[in-house]
XYZ file of C-alpha atoms in Angstrom:
344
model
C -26.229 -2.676 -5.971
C -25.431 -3.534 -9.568
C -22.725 -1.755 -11.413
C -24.111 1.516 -12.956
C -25.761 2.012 -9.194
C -21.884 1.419 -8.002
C -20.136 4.099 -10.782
C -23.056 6.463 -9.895
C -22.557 6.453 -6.165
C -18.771 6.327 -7.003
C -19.218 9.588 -9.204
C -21.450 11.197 -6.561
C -18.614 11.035 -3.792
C -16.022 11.812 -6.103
C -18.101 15.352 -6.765
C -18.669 15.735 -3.152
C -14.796 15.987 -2.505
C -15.101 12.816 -0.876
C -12.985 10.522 -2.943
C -10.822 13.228 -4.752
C -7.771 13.708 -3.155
C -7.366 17.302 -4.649
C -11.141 18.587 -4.209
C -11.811 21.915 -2.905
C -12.586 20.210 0.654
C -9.559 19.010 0.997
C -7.437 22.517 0.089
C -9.837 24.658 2.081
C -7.357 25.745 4.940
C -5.691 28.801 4.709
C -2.182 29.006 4.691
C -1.824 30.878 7.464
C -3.956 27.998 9.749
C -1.645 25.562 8.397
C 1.587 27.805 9.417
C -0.016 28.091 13.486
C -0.018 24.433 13.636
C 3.844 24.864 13.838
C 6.257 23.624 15.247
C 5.375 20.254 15.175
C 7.284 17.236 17.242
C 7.095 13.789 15.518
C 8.264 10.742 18.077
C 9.617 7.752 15.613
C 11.263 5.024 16.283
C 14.839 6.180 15.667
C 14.508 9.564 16.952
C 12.179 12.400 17.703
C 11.971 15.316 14.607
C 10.871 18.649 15.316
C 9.790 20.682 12.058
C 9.554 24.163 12.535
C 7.129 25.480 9.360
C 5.532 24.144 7.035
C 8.056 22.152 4.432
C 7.836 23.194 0.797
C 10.524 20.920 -0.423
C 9.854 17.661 0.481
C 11.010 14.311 -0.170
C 8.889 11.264 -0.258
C 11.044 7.723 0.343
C 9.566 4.574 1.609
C 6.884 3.066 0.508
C 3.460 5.043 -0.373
C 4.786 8.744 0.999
C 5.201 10.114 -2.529
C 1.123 9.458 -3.254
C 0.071 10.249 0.487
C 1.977 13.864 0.238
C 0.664 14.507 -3.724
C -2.930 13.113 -1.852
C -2.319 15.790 0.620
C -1.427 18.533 -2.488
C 1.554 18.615 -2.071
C 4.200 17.366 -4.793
C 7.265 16.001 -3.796
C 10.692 17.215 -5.466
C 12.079 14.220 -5.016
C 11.098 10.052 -5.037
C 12.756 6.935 -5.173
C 12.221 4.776 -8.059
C 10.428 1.891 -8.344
C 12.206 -1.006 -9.955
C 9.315 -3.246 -9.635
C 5.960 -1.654 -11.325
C 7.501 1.421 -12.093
C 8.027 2.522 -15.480
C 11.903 3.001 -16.903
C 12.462 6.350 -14.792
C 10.958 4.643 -11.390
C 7.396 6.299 -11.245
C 4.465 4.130 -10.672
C 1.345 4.797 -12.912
C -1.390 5.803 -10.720
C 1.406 8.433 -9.304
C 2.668 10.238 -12.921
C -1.070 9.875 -13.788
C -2.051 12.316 -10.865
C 0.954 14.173 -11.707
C 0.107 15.002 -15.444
C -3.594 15.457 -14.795
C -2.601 18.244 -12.070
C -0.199 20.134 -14.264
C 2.694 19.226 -12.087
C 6.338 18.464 -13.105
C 7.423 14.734 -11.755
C 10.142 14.817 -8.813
C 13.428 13.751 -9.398
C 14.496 10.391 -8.504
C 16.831 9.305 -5.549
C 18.919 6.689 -6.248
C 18.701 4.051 -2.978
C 20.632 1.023 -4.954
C 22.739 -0.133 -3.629
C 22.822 2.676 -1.012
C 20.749 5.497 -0.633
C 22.416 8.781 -2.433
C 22.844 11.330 0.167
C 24.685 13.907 -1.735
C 21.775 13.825 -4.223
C 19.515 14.461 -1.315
C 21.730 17.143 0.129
C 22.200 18.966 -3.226
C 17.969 19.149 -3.696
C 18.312 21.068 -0.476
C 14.896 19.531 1.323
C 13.167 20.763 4.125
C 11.296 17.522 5.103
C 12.231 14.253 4.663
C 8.653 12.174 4.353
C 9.208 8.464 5.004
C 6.578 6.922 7.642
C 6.704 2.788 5.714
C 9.991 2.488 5.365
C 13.406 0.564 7.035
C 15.923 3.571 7.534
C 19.219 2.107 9.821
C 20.166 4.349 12.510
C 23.062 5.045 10.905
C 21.250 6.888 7.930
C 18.739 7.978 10.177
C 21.612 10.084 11.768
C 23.156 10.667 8.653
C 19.778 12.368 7.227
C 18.490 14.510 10.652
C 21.951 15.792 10.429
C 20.643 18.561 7.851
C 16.708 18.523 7.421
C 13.959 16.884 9.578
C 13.471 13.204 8.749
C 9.607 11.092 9.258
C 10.621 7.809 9.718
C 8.618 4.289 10.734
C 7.267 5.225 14.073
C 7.623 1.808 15.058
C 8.709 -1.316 13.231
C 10.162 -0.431 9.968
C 7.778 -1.411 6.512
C 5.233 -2.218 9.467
C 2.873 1.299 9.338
C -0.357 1.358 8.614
C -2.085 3.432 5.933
C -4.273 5.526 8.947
C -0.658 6.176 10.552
C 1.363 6.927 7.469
C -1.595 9.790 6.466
C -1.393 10.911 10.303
C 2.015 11.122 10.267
C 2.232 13.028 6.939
C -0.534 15.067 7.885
C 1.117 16.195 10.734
C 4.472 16.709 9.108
C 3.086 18.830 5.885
C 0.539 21.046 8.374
C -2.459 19.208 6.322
C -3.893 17.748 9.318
C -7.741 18.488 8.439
C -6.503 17.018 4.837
C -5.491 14.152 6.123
C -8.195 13.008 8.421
C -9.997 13.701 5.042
C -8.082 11.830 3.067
C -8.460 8.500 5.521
C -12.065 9.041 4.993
C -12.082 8.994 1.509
C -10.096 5.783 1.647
C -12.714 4.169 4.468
C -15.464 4.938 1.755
C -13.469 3.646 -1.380
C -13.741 0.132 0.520
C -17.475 0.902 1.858
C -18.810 1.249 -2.113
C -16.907 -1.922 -2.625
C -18.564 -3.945 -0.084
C -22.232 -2.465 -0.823
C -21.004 -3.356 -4.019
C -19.872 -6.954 -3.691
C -21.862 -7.909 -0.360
C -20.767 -11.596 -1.334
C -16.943 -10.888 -0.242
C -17.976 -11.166 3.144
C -18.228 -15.031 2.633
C -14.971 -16.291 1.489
C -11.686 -17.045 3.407
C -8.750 -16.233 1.663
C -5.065 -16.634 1.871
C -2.390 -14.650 0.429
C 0.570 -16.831 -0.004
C 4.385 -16.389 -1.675
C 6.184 -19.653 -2.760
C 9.347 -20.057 -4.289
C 10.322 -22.579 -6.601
C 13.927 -23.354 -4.121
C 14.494 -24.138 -0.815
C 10.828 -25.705 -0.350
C 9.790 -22.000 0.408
C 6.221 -20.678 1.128
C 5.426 -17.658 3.710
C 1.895 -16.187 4.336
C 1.356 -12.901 4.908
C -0.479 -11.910 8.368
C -2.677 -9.056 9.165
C -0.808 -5.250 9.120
C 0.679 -6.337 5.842
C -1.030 -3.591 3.292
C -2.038 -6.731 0.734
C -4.256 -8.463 3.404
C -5.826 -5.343 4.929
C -6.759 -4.528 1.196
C -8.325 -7.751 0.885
C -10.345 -8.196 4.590
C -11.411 -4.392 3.890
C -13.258 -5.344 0.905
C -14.931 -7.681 3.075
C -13.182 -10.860 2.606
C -12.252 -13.009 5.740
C -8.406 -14.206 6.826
C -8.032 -17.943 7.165
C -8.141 -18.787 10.296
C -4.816 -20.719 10.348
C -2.907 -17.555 9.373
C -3.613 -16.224 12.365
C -1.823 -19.038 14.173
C 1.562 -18.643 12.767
C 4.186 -17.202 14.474
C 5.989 -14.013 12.945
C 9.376 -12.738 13.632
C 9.163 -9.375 15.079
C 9.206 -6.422 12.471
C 8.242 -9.048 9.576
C 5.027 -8.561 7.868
C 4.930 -12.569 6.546
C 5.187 -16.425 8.478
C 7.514 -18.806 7.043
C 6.037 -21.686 7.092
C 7.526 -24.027 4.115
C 5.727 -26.021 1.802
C 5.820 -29.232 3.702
C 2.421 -27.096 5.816
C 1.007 -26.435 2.895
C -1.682 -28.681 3.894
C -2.483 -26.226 6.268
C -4.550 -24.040 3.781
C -6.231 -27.030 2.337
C -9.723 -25.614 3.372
C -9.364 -21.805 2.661
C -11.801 -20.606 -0.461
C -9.386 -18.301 -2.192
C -5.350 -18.197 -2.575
C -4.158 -15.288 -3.729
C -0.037 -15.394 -4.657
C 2.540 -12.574 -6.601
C 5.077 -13.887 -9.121
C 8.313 -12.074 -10.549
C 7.320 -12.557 -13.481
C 5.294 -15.645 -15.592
C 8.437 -17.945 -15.526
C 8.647 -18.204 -11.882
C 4.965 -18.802 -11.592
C 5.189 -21.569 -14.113
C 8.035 -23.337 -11.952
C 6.068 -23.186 -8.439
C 2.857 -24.212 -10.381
C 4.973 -27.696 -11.050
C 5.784 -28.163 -7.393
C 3.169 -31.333 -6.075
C 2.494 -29.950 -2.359
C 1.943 -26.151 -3.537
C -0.699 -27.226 -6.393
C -1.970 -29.779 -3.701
C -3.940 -26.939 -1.908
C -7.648 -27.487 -3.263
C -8.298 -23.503 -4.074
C -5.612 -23.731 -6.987
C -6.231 -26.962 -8.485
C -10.120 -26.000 -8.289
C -8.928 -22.462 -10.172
C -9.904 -19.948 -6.920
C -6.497 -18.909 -7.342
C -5.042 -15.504 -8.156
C -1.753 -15.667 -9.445
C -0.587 -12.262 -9.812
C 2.515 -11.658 -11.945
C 1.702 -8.436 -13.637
C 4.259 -5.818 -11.368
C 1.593 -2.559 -11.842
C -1.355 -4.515 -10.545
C 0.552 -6.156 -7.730
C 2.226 -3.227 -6.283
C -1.253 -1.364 -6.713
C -2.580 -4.052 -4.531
C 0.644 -3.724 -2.173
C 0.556 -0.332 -1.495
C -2.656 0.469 -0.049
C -2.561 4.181 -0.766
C -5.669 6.216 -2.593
C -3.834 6.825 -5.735
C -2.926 2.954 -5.798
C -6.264 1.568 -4.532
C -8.332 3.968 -7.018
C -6.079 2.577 -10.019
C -5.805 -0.774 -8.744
C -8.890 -2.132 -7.514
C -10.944 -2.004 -10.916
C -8.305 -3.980 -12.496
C -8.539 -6.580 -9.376
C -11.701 -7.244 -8.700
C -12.506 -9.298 -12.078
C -9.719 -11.737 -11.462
C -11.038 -11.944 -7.229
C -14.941 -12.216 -8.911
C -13.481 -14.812 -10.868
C -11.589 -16.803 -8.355
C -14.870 -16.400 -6.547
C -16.973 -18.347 -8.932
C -15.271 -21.505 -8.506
C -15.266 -21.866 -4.913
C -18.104 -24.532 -4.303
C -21.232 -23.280 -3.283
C -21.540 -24.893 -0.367
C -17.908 -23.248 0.705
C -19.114 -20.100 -0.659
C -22.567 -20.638 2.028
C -20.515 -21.079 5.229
């Protein structure tokens, strides 16, 4: 499929309600359908929460709730900002971009640094609190439930995955039908890719974070929203990654740069950087740029913050935003694996 096939087919879903998370499709439930669905009981992993109608003032904390809910149409009041990516108020691109183009004003923002402001929260006067990828203690947990129904991690904190953060928030907002919508249009965001880029589907890759101290490098495993991005575009996990041992509730294996020998043979290396300094200092370090897929230049250092927690996030907002400003440096990485990698 070459490109103007690609932007056509993209276009033709996108009219079809299929890849727009605020089409006509989505929105077609009546208000009243949405009301009979409740109350609703969501089990977490601190806690059951029962929510007894459908929440009109919701906040979104964590990690991807805000752009699930506003994929869901409905607008948070409140978000917490976004140090990393996010503009100077906290809001991530992709997110105030939806926001504007709907008409909508942008939520306030919850401080969480260095605690999470519950008397802001308390004063906004929520009915849901929407936070299925995130790490809340028990403690605030507690502290939350005690005035307004909190959607926690269901299991292992920061450990979700997309499907069962849009479940979850389906299930909480009474946009059920929405949200097994909405997973769809996601599952068909990756399918155009891979008609797209059938080639994907021949390359090993390996996304790696090194640090210029303490001889540090970790790989992140399978679950983590950066490698399911990447192996749902077609692309293949190393097989060593799958090897190393990971602490439970961690979504990366230390494995210190004395292995690093262990990704010698993988095609692609993808890394994330701070910022172009600290990238500069790990690129100096003899056993990181030992690994054949970075001296050979099928390396992806990311260091912009927008693009890398585009890539992080794994939302539709994020991936729709994201992906086009990927895929040239992963095309390009591509190009210099040998051939005869690129055949096996």
């Amino acid at each position: 499929m070459d490109r103007r096939r690609f932007c056509h087919s993209l276009g033709g879903l996108l009219g079809a309600g299929l890849l727009f998370p605020f089409s006509s499709v989505a929105c077609c439930d009546s208000h009243e359908g949405a009301a009979s669905a409740f109350p609703v009981r969501i089990q977490g992993a601190l806690g059951n929460t029962i929510i007894d109608a459908p929440p009109k003032r919701v906040i979104a904390l964590g990690a991807g709730a805000e752009d699930i809910a506003l994929s869901l149409g409905v607008v948070p009041i409140a978000i917490e900002p976004h140090v990393f990516g996010g503009d100077k108020q906290g809001y991530f691109p992709w997110f105030k971009e939806k926001i504007k183009q709907i008409g909508a004003p942008l939520p306030e923002i919850i401080p969480v640094y260095p605690e999470l402001d519950i008397e802001k929260i308390i004063s906004l006067k929520p009915d849901l609190i929407l936070a299925p990828q995130s790490g809340f203690s028990e403690d605030i947990f507690r502290q939350l439930s005690s005035f307004v129904p909190v959607v926690a991690h269901p299991k292992l904190p920061w450990l979700t995955p997309w499907q069962e953060q849009i479940r979850l928030s389906g299930l909480a907002l009474g946009k059920v039908q929405e949200a097994v919508l909405l997973e769809q249009k996601i599952h068909n965001l990756f399918l155009l890719y891979r008609q797209q880029y059938p080639q994907l589907q021949r390359y090993s890759f390996a996304y790696l974070n090194a640090g210029s101290r303490l001889s540090y490098l970790s790989s992140y495993v399978a679950g983590d929203p950066r490698v399911d991005m990447l192996m749902s575009l077609g692309l293949k996990l190393f097989p060593a990654v799958k090897e190393f041992s990971v602490r439970p509730g961690s979504f990366a294996a230390n494995i210190g740069l004395e292995n690093a020998d262990k990704f010698f043979d993988v095609d692609i290396v993808i890394s994330w950087f701070y910022n172009q300094k600290i990238k500069e200092e790990v690129d100096k370090i003899s056993l990181f740029r030992a690994i054949p897929a970075i001296r050979r230049g099928s390396y992806i250092p990311l260091t912009d913050p927008e693009i890398i927690m585009a890539t992080s996030y794994g939302s539709l907002l994020s991936l729709e935003w994201g992906l086009p400003k990927f895929m040239p440096l992963l095309l390009q990485a591509i190009e210099n694996v040998p051939t005869k990698r690129g055949a096996l």
